[in-house]
Amino acid sequence: MKHKYQNFTIYIENDYESLSHTAAKIIAAQIKERPSGIFGFATGGTPVGTYKCLIEMNKANEIDFSQITTFNLDEYYPINKTNSQSYDFFMKENLFGYVNINHEKIHIPNGEAKDVASECENYECQIADAGGIDFQILGIGLNGHIGFNEPAETFQTFTHYVSLDTTTIEANSRFFESVAEVPKSAITMGIKTIMMSRRILLIINGAQKADIAYETVFGSITPRVPASVLQLHHDVTIVLDREAAEKMLPRI
Ligand code: GLP
């Protein structure tokens, strides 16, 4: 079901499968509209189903990735690209390895960079040189983080190095052998980098995200809930499953 609330277009789907189909259809429509557009990709468990649908659509010749340029939101730091938990590896495993994308047009912050500060600066420059992001896909952390912009006193603007919250390290430990193996820091696009995207798609799944989904749309705009800044963006689409939408439903 499609709802409109202020700057948000909100799709509420019955389950993860239909959420993934809807999100993939929105992305596919954008790729068709801008075949050589600049697309921001996200990692995490949530977009995996969406990426599976995109792979199927690409196999069926319904979408063509060959001209697009991509920038991923974030990457652990330090981490080797060969580490199966690196976001570089994740993107190959879940999307880029299976579609007709031009691998020279893929950008992911370099978790192996010697100098992290210049890697951040360089990444931001590459986005600017490409003309900015046309369409940014986002997931959301339980604490409201987008990319790896953790709750803070102020919004961090451009691509930067960040220490991860204990809650994020714990949440992401499900992908690692143990909590001890989760990197404690990362490189992430900043809030301004994300907000400068022309269009944003936020995907939220599961009952455990119902509170943060509600805060994102109806809460105060505060760096304590980084995703709340999306209330200030002019073009945000949110796709949720029914459980994640549970709390916001009475208000939309
Ligand atoms: C990770 C990523 C985020 C992602 C979030 C949610 O930490 N850095 O970009 O949105 O976690 O992940 P999940 O979809 O697995 O809940």
PDB file of C-alpha atoms and ligand atoms in Angstrom:
ATOM      1  CA  MET A   1       0.000   0.000   0.000  1.00  0.00           C
ATOM      2  CA  LYS A   2       1.330   3.461  -0.924  1.00  0.00           C
ATOM      3  CA  HIS A   3       1.044   6.425   1.444  1.00  0.00           C
ATOM      4  CA  LYS A   4       2.225  10.003   1.221  1.00  0.00           C
ATOM      5  CA  TYR A   5       3.320  11.740   4.418  1.00  0.00           C
ATOM      6  CA  GLN A   6       5.032  15.129   4.105  1.00  0.00           C
ATOM      7  CA  ASN A   7       8.238  14.607   2.098  1.00  0.00           C
ATOM      8  CA  PHE A   8       7.987  10.804   2.386  1.00  0.00           C
ATOM      9  CA  THR A   9       6.452   8.347  -0.035  1.00  0.00           C
ATOM     10  CA  ILE A  10       5.861   5.232   2.039  1.00  0.00           C
ATOM     11  CA  TYR A  11       5.193   1.721   0.742  1.00  0.00           C
ATOM     12  CA  ILE A  12       4.021  -0.857   3.254  1.00  0.00           C
ATOM     13  CA  GLU A  13       4.370  -4.430   2.076  1.00  0.00           C
ATOM     14  CA  ASN A  14       3.130  -7.655   3.635  1.00  0.00           C
ATOM     15  CA  ASP A  15       6.459  -9.364   4.068  1.00  0.00           C
ATOM     16  CA  TYR A  16      10.168  -9.301   3.284  1.00  0.00           C
ATOM     17  CA  GLU A  17       9.654 -10.844  -0.141  1.00  0.00           C
ATOM     18  CA  SER A  18       7.217  -8.225  -1.395  1.00  0.00           C
ATOM     19  CA  LEU A  19       9.272  -5.471   0.268  1.00  0.00           C
ATOM     20  CA  SER A  20      12.276  -6.695  -1.748  1.00  0.00           C
ATOM     21  CA  HIS A  21      10.276  -6.764  -4.994  1.00  0.00           C
ATOM     22  CA  THR A  22       8.935  -3.258  -4.477  1.00  0.00           C
ATOM     23  CA  ALA A  23      12.362  -1.829  -3.619  1.00  0.00           C
ATOM     24  CA  ALA A  24      13.907  -3.571  -6.642  1.00  0.00           C
ATOM     25  CA  LYS A  25      11.190  -2.228  -8.943  1.00  0.00           C
ATOM     26  CA  ILE A  26      11.846   1.323  -7.724  1.00  0.00           C
ATOM     27  CA  ILE A  27      15.595   0.927  -8.310  1.00  0.00           C
ATOM     28  CA  ALA A  28      15.029  -0.666 -11.729  1.00  0.00           C
ATOM     29  CA  ALA A  29      12.771   2.218 -12.767  1.00  0.00           C
ATOM     30  CA  GLN A  30      15.521   4.669 -11.786  1.00  0.00           C
ATOM     31  CA  ILE A  31      18.137   2.758 -13.762  1.00  0.00           C
ATOM     32  CA  LYS A  32      15.838   2.828 -16.794  1.00  0.00           C
ATOM     33  CA  GLU A  33      15.291   6.546 -16.338  1.00  0.00           C
ATOM     34  CA  ARG A  34      18.996   7.263 -15.840  1.00  0.00           C
ATOM     35  CA  PRO A  35      20.912   4.474 -17.603  1.00  0.00           C
ATOM     36  CA  SER A  36      24.229   6.207 -16.867  1.00  0.00           C
ATOM     37  CA  GLY A  37      23.201   7.578 -13.467  1.00  0.00           C
ATOM     38  CA  ILE A  38      25.161   7.632 -10.222  1.00  0.00           C
ATOM     39  CA  PHE A  39      23.756   5.110  -7.739  1.00  0.00           C
ATOM     40  CA  GLY A  40      24.561   4.808  -4.041  1.00  0.00           C
ATOM     41  CA  PHE A  41      24.423   1.241  -2.694  1.00  0.00           C
ATOM     42  CA  ALA A  42      24.024  -0.065   0.838  1.00  0.00           C
ATOM     43  CA  THR A  43      24.981  -3.242   2.679  1.00  0.00           C
ATOM     44  CA  GLY A  44      23.463  -5.065   5.675  1.00  0.00           C
ATOM     45  CA  GLY A  45      20.937  -7.894   5.761  1.00  0.00           C
ATOM     46  CA  THR A  46      17.990  -5.782   4.610  1.00  0.00           C
ATOM     47  CA  PRO A  47      18.877  -5.126   0.933  1.00  0.00           C
ATOM     48  CA  VAL A  48      19.957  -8.715   0.196  1.00  0.00           C
ATOM     49  CA  GLY A  49      16.476  -9.688  -1.078  1.00  0.00           C
ATOM     50  CA  THR A  50      16.266  -6.500  -3.142  1.00  0.00           C
ATOM     51  CA  TYR A  51      19.626  -7.279  -4.747  1.00  0.00           C
ATOM     52  CA  LYS A  52      18.456 -10.839  -5.539  1.00  0.00           C
ATOM     53  CA  CYS A  53      15.488  -9.364  -7.424  1.00  0.00           C
ATOM     54  CA  LEU A  54      17.778  -6.968  -9.296  1.00  0.00           C
ATOM     55  CA  ILE A  55      19.987  -9.910 -10.333  1.00  0.00           C
ATOM     56  CA  GLU A  56      16.912 -11.729 -11.676  1.00  0.00           C
ATOM     57  CA  MET A  57      15.773  -8.628 -13.570  1.00  0.00           C
ATOM     58  CA  ASN A  58      19.246  -8.236 -15.072  1.00  0.00           C
ATOM     59  CA  LYS A  59      19.284 -11.901 -16.152  1.00  0.00           C
ATOM     60  CA  ALA A  60      15.891 -11.399 -17.783  1.00  0.00           C
ATOM     61  CA  ASN A  61      17.320  -8.359 -19.639  1.00  0.00           C
ATOM     62  CA  GLU A  62      14.871  -6.072 -17.896  1.00  0.00           C
ATOM     63  CA  ILE A  63      17.599  -3.756 -16.579  1.00  0.00           C
ATOM     64  CA  ASP A  64      21.046  -2.864 -17.775  1.00  0.00           C
ATOM     65  CA  PHE A  65      23.780  -2.017 -15.257  1.00  0.00           C
ATOM     66  CA  SER A  66      26.492  -1.465 -17.848  1.00  0.00           C
ATOM     67  CA  GLN A  67      26.476   2.335 -17.821  1.00  0.00           C
ATOM     68  CA  ILE A  68      25.795   3.128 -14.167  1.00  0.00           C
ATOM     69  CA  THR A  69      28.406   4.380 -11.708  1.00  0.00           C
ATOM     70  CA  THR A  70      28.122   3.243  -8.085  1.00  0.00           C
ATOM     71  CA  PHE A  71      29.309   4.536  -4.727  1.00  0.00           C
ATOM     72  CA  ASN A  72      28.819   2.421  -1.630  1.00  0.00           C
ATOM     73  CA  LEU A  73      27.875   4.097   1.611  1.00  0.00           C
ATOM     74  CA  ASP A  74      30.541   2.678   3.865  1.00  0.00           C
ATOM     75  CA  GLU A  75      33.191   0.100   4.660  1.00  0.00           C
ATOM     76  CA  TYR A  76      34.768  -1.231   7.816  1.00  0.00           C
ATOM     77  CA  TYR A  77      38.247   0.109   8.543  1.00  0.00           C
ATOM     78  CA  PRO A  78      40.699  -1.463   8.613  1.00  0.00           C
ATOM     79  CA  ILE A  79      39.613  -4.559   6.706  1.00  0.00           C
ATOM     80  CA  ASN A  80      40.997  -6.585   3.815  1.00  0.00           C
ATOM     81  CA  LYS A  81      38.855  -6.783   0.683  1.00  0.00           C
ATOM     82  CA  THR A  82      39.279 -10.560   0.779  1.00  0.00           C
ATOM     83  CA  ASN A  83      37.675 -10.716   4.223  1.00  0.00           C
ATOM     84  CA  SER A  84      34.236 -12.248   3.658  1.00  0.00           C
ATOM     85  CA  GLN A  85      32.739  -9.629   6.003  1.00  0.00           C
ATOM     86  CA  SER A  86      34.133  -6.636   4.118  1.00  0.00           C
ATOM     87  CA  TYR A  87      31.506  -4.640   2.270  1.00  0.00           C
ATOM     88  CA  ASP A  88      33.644  -4.968  -0.846  1.00  0.00           C
ATOM     89  CA  PHE A  89      33.199  -8.748  -0.608  1.00  0.00           C
ATOM     90  CA  PHE A  90      29.498  -8.379   0.309  1.00  0.00           C
ATOM     91  CA  MET A  91      28.717  -6.344  -2.797  1.00  0.00           C
ATOM     92  CA  LYS A  92      30.470  -8.873  -5.086  1.00  0.00           C
ATOM     93  CA  GLU A  93      28.658 -11.756  -3.386  1.00  0.00           C
ATOM     94  CA  ASN A  94      25.213 -10.162  -3.331  1.00  0.00           C
ATOM     95  CA  LEU A  95      25.056  -8.046  -6.491  1.00  0.00           C
ATOM     96  CA  PHE A  96      28.069  -6.865  -8.448  1.00  0.00           C
ATOM     97  CA  GLY A  97      29.382 -10.374  -9.162  1.00  0.00           C
ATOM     98  CA  TYR A  98      26.142 -11.348 -10.912  1.00  0.00           C
ATOM     99  CA  VAL A  99      25.109  -8.366 -13.044  1.00  0.00           C
ATOM    100  CA  ASN A 100      26.522  -6.724 -16.173  1.00  0.00           C
ATOM    101  CA  ILE A 101      28.075  -3.842 -14.259  1.00  0.00           C
ATOM    102  CA  ASN A 102      31.291  -2.162 -15.400  1.00  0.00           C
ATOM    103  CA  HIS A 103      33.626  -2.954 -12.500  1.00  0.00           C
ATOM    104  CA  GLU A 104      35.667   0.174 -13.205  1.00  0.00           C
ATOM    105  CA  LYS A 105      32.645   2.247 -12.285  1.00  0.00           C
ATOM    106  CA  ILE A 106      32.222   0.686  -8.834  1.00  0.00           C
ATOM    107  CA  HIS A 107      33.423   2.713  -5.833  1.00  0.00           C
ATOM    108  CA  ILE A 108      33.610   1.420  -2.269  1.00  0.00           C
ATOM    109  CA  PRO A 109      35.626   3.145   0.470  1.00  0.00           C
ATOM    110  CA  ASN A 110      38.976   1.373   0.688  1.00  0.00           C
ATOM    111  CA  GLY A 111      39.268  -0.499   3.979  1.00  0.00           C
ATOM    112  CA  GLU A 112      42.883  -1.280   3.098  1.00  0.00           C
ATOM    113  CA  ALA A 113      43.959   2.370   2.633  1.00  0.00           C
ATOM    114  CA  LYS A 114      47.162   3.313   4.472  1.00  0.00           C
ATOM    115  CA  ASP A 115      46.019   6.863   5.150  1.00  0.00           C
ATOM    116  CA  VAL A 116      42.392   6.856   6.234  1.00  0.00           C
ATOM    117  CA  ALA A 117      41.990  10.653   6.255  1.00  0.00           C
ATOM    118  CA  SER A 118      43.076  11.012   2.650  1.00  0.00           C
ATOM    119  CA  GLU A 119      40.928   8.022   1.645  1.00  0.00           C
ATOM    120  CA  CYS A 120      37.878   9.829   3.090  1.00  0.00           C
ATOM    121  CA  GLU A 121      38.750  13.072   1.322  1.00  0.00           C
ATOM    122  CA  ASN A 122      39.442  11.277  -1.918  1.00  0.00           C
ATOM    123  CA  TYR A 123      36.141   9.359  -1.748  1.00  0.00           C
ATOM    124  CA  GLU A 124      34.157  12.537  -1.242  1.00  0.00           C
ATOM    125  CA  CYS A 125      35.995  14.160  -4.194  1.00  0.00           C
ATOM    126  CA  GLN A 126      35.210  11.192  -6.422  1.00  0.00           C
ATOM    127  CA  ILE A 127      31.503  11.553  -5.625  1.00  0.00           C
ATOM    128  CA  ALA A 128      31.640  15.283  -6.357  1.00  0.00           C
ATOM    129  CA  ASP A 129      33.594  14.737  -9.589  1.00  0.00           C
ATOM    130  CA  ALA A 130      30.962  12.244 -10.749  1.00  0.00           C
ATOM    131  CA  GLY A 131      28.369  15.010 -10.296  1.00  0.00           C
ATOM    132  CA  GLY A 132      26.857  13.758  -7.005  1.00  0.00           C
ATOM    133  CA  ILE A 133      24.598  10.806  -6.328  1.00  0.00           C
ATOM    134  CA  ASP A 134      21.333  10.578  -8.257  1.00  0.00           C
ATOM    135  CA  PHE A 135      19.786   7.790  -6.239  1.00  0.00           C
ATOM    136  CA  GLN A 136      20.908   6.578  -2.811  1.00  0.00           C
ATOM    137  CA  ILE A 137      19.745   3.291  -1.281  1.00  0.00           C
ATOM    138  CA  LEU A 138      19.791   3.172   2.535  1.00  0.00           C
ATOM    139  CA  GLY A 139      19.185   0.667   5.298  1.00  0.00           C
ATOM    140  CA  ILE A 140      18.935   1.724   8.919  1.00  0.00           C
ATOM    141  CA  GLY A 141      20.617   0.547  12.107  1.00  0.00           C
ATOM    142  CA  LEU A 142      18.638  -0.203  15.265  1.00  0.00           C
ATOM    143  CA  ASN A 143      20.037   3.019  16.730  1.00  0.00           C
ATOM    144  CA  GLY A 144      19.007   5.043  13.675  1.00  0.00           C
ATOM    145  CA  HIS A 145      22.369   5.052  11.953  1.00  0.00           C
ATOM    146  CA  ILE A 146      22.469   5.505   8.191  1.00  0.00           C
ATOM    147  CA  GLY A 147      25.645   4.319   6.518  1.00  0.00           C
ATOM    148  CA  PHE A 148      27.807   4.273   9.624  1.00  0.00           C
ATOM    149  CA  ASN A 149      26.716   7.715  10.843  1.00  0.00           C
ATOM    150  CA  GLU A 150      26.232   6.818  14.478  1.00  0.00           C
ATOM    151  CA  PRO A 151      24.163   8.833  16.983  1.00  0.00           C
ATOM    152  CA  ALA A 152      26.231  11.874  17.965  1.00  0.00           C
ATOM    153  CA  GLU A 153      26.051  15.439  19.265  1.00  0.00           C
ATOM    154  CA  THR A 154      26.266  16.908  15.777  1.00  0.00           C
ATOM    155  CA  PHE A 155      25.691  15.678  12.243  1.00  0.00           C
ATOM    156  CA  GLN A 156      28.964  14.644  10.626  1.00  0.00           C
ATOM    157  CA  THR A 157      28.924  16.161   7.201  1.00  0.00           C
ATOM    158  CA  PHE A 158      31.205  14.554   4.625  1.00  0.00           C
ATOM    159  CA  THR A 159      32.864  11.144   4.240  1.00  0.00           C
ATOM    160  CA  HIS A 160      34.721  10.443   7.468  1.00  0.00           C
ATOM    161  CA  TYR A 161      36.340   7.879   9.729  1.00  0.00           C
ATOM    162  CA  VAL A 162      34.116   6.781  12.601  1.00  0.00           C
ATOM    163  CA  SER A 163      34.299   4.635  15.727  1.00  0.00           C
ATOM    164  CA  LEU A 164      31.380   2.235  15.791  1.00  0.00           C
ATOM    165  CA  ASP A 165      28.843   2.190  18.613  1.00  0.00           C
ATOM    166  CA  THR A 166      28.898  -0.804  20.930  1.00  0.00           C
ATOM    167  CA  THR A 167      25.305  -1.502  19.864  1.00  0.00           C
ATOM    168  CA  THR A 168      26.331  -1.546  16.175  1.00  0.00           C
ATOM    169  CA  ILE A 169      29.272  -3.847  16.898  1.00  0.00           C
ATOM    170  CA  GLU A 170      26.899  -6.187  18.727  1.00  0.00           C
ATOM    171  CA  ALA A 171      24.214  -6.002  16.024  1.00  0.00           C
ATOM    172  CA  ASN A 172      26.748  -6.720  13.266  1.00  0.00           C
ATOM    173  CA  SER A 173      28.448  -9.534  15.204  1.00  0.00           C
ATOM    174  CA  ARG A 174      25.781 -11.874  13.777  1.00  0.00           C
ATOM    175  CA  PHE A 175      27.776 -11.850  10.542  1.00  0.00           C
ATOM    176  CA  PHE A 176      31.099 -12.647  12.272  1.00  0.00           C
ATOM    177  CA  GLU A 177      32.407 -15.628  14.248  1.00  0.00           C
ATOM    178  CA  SER A 178      32.403 -13.539  17.427  1.00  0.00           C
ATOM    179  CA  VAL A 179      31.943  -9.952  18.662  1.00  0.00           C
ATOM    180  CA  ALA A 180      35.717  -9.654  19.022  1.00  0.00           C
ATOM    181  CA  GLU A 181      36.126 -10.022  15.255  1.00  0.00           C
ATOM    182  CA  VAL A 182      33.872  -7.085  14.332  1.00  0.00           C
ATOM    183  CA  PRO A 183      36.001  -4.095  13.275  1.00  0.00           C
ATOM    184  CA  LYS A 184      35.648  -1.210  15.734  1.00  0.00           C
ATOM    185  CA  SER A 185      35.727   1.531  13.139  1.00  0.00           C
ATOM    186  CA  ALA A 186      34.680   2.365   9.611  1.00  0.00           C
ATOM    187  CA  ILE A 187      34.691   4.869   6.752  1.00  0.00           C
ATOM    188  CA  THR A 188      31.266   6.269   5.909  1.00  0.00           C
ATOM    189  CA  MET A 189      29.683   8.862   3.681  1.00  0.00           C
ATOM    190  CA  GLY A 190      28.593  11.733   5.908  1.00  0.00           C
ATOM    191  CA  ILE A 191      25.097  13.026   6.493  1.00  0.00           C
ATOM    192  CA  LYS A 192      25.661  15.856   4.032  1.00  0.00           C
ATOM    193  CA  THR A 193      26.978  13.456   1.394  1.00  0.00           C
ATOM    194  CA  ILE A 194      23.781  11.418   1.785  1.00  0.00           C
ATOM    195  CA  MET A 195      21.492  14.462   1.930  1.00  0.00           C
ATOM    196  CA  MET A 196      22.971  15.838  -1.295  1.00  0.00           C
ATOM    197  CA  SER A 197      21.666  12.754  -3.167  1.00  0.00           C
ATOM    198  CA  ARG A 198      18.864  13.721  -5.506  1.00  0.00           C
ATOM    199  CA  ARG A 199      16.636  10.871  -4.421  1.00  0.00           C
ATOM    200  CA  ILE A 200      16.752   8.463  -1.488  1.00  0.00           C
ATOM    201  CA  LEU A 201      15.261   4.993  -0.970  1.00  0.00           C
ATOM    202  CA  LEU A 202      15.211   3.714   2.621  1.00  0.00           C
ATOM    203  CA  ILE A 203      14.408   0.031   3.196  1.00  0.00           C
ATOM    204  CA  ILE A 204      13.276  -1.086   6.666  1.00  0.00           C
ATOM    205  CA  ASN A 205      12.388  -4.634   7.651  1.00  0.00           C
ATOM    206  CA  GLY A 206      11.224  -6.426  10.790  1.00  0.00           C
ATOM    207  CA  ALA A 207       9.487  -5.774  14.098  1.00  0.00           C
ATOM    208  CA  GLN A 208      12.744  -4.842  15.813  1.00  0.00           C
ATOM    209  CA  LYS A 209      12.939  -1.743  13.544  1.00  0.00           C
ATOM    210  CA  ALA A 210       9.368  -0.496  14.238  1.00  0.00           C
ATOM    211  CA  ASP A 211      10.467   2.033  16.885  1.00  0.00           C
ATOM    212  CA  ILE A 212      13.325   3.471  14.866  1.00  0.00           C
ATOM    213  CA  ALA A 213      11.154   3.633  11.720  1.00  0.00           C
ATOM    214  CA  TYR A 214       8.625   5.681  13.697  1.00  0.00           C
ATOM    215  CA  GLU A 215      11.333   7.975  15.126  1.00  0.00           C
ATOM    216  CA  THR A 216      12.780   8.524  11.666  1.00  0.00           C
ATOM    217  CA  VAL A 217       9.510   9.831  10.265  1.00  0.00           C
ATOM    218  CA  PHE A 218       7.781  11.395  13.289  1.00  0.00           C
ATOM    219  CA  GLY A 219      10.516  12.060  15.879  1.00  0.00           C
ATOM    220  CA  SER A 220      12.508  15.256  16.398  1.00  0.00           C
ATOM    221  CA  ILE A 221      15.240  15.913  13.896  1.00  0.00           C
ATOM    222  CA  THR A 222      18.348  15.201  15.897  1.00  0.00           C
ATOM    223  CA  PRO A 223      21.852  13.794  15.373  1.00  0.00           C
ATOM    224  CA  ARG A 224      20.930  11.400  18.228  1.00  0.00           C
ATOM    225  CA  VAL A 225      18.742   9.667  15.592  1.00  0.00           C
ATOM    226  CA  PRO A 226      20.785  10.228  12.418  1.00  0.00           C
ATOM    227  CA  ALA A 227      18.032   8.979  10.062  1.00  0.00           C
ATOM    228  CA  SER A 228      15.664  11.686  11.361  1.00  0.00           C
ATOM    229  CA  VAL A 229      17.540  14.152   9.150  1.00  0.00           C
ATOM    230  CA  LEU A 230      15.739  12.539   6.205  1.00  0.00           C
ATOM    231  CA  GLN A 231      12.709  14.629   7.204  1.00  0.00           C
ATOM    232  CA  LEU A 232      14.630  17.524   5.644  1.00  0.00           C
ATOM    233  CA  HIS A 233      15.208  15.829   2.282  1.00  0.00           C
ATOM    234  CA  HIS A 234      12.786  16.621  -0.537  1.00  0.00           C
ATOM    235  CA  ASP A 235      12.481  13.175  -2.083  1.00  0.00           C
ATOM    236  CA  VAL A 236      12.593  10.117   0.186  1.00  0.00           C
ATOM    237  CA  THR A 237      10.824   6.834  -0.503  1.00  0.00           C
ATOM    238  CA  ILE A 238      10.565   4.362   2.365  1.00  0.00           C
ATOM    239  CA  VAL A 239       9.691   0.716   1.779  1.00  0.00           C
ATOM    240  CA  LEU A 240       8.788  -1.246   4.910  1.00  0.00           C
ATOM    241  CA  ASP A 241       7.275  -4.585   5.734  1.00  0.00           C
ATOM    242  CA  ARG A 242       4.123  -4.566   7.865  1.00  0.00           C
ATOM    243  CA  GLU A 243       5.987  -5.360  11.089  1.00  0.00           C
ATOM    244  CA  ALA A 244       8.432  -2.477  10.703  1.00  0.00           C
ATOM    245  CA  ALA A 245       5.507  -0.164   9.856  1.00  0.00           C
ATOM    246  CA  GLU A 246       3.378  -1.282  12.795  1.00  0.00           C
ATOM    247  CA  LYS A 247       3.997   1.789  14.938  1.00  0.00           C
ATOM    248  CA  MET A 248       3.743   4.411  12.187  1.00  0.00           C
ATOM    249  CA  LEU A 249       0.605   2.978  10.547  1.00  0.00           C
ATOM    250  CA  PRO A 250      -1.949   4.833  12.709  1.00  0.00           C
ATOM    251  CA  ARG A 251      -0.374   8.167  11.695  1.00  0.00           C
ATOM    252  CA  ILE A 252      -0.121   7.843   7.945  1.00  0.00           C
TER     253      ILE A 252
HETATM  254  C1  GLP B   1      25.169  -1.757   8.842  1.00  0.00           C
HETATM  255  C2  GLP B   1      25.438  -0.808   7.663  1.00  0.00           C
HETATM  256  C3  GLP B   1      24.253   0.068   7.379  1.00  0.00           C
HETATM  257  C4  GLP B   1      23.003  -0.783   7.416  1.00  0.00           C
HETATM  258  C5  GLP B   1      22.762  -1.249   8.823  1.00  0.00           C
HETATM  259  C6  GLP B   1      21.525  -2.123   8.990  1.00  0.00           C
HETATM  260  O1  GLP B   1      25.865  -1.441   9.984  1.00  0.00           O
HETATM  261  N1  GLP B   1      26.577   0.021   7.825  1.00  0.00           N
HETATM  262  O2  GLP B   1      24.432   0.707   6.120  1.00  0.00           O
HETATM  263  O3  GLP B   1      21.904  -0.029   6.997  1.00  0.00           O
HETATM  264  O4  GLP B   1      23.881  -1.902   9.333  1.00  0.00           O
HETATM  265  O5  GLP B   1      21.788  -3.449   8.740  1.00  0.00           O
HETATM  266  P1  GLP B   1      20.700  -4.586   8.643  1.00  0.00           P
HETATM  267  O6  GLP B   1      19.978  -4.351   7.368  1.00  0.00           O
HETATM  268  O7  GLP B   1      21.483  -5.853   8.621  1.00  0.00           O
HETATM  269  O8  GLP B   1      19.826  -4.442   9.836  1.00  0.00           O
END
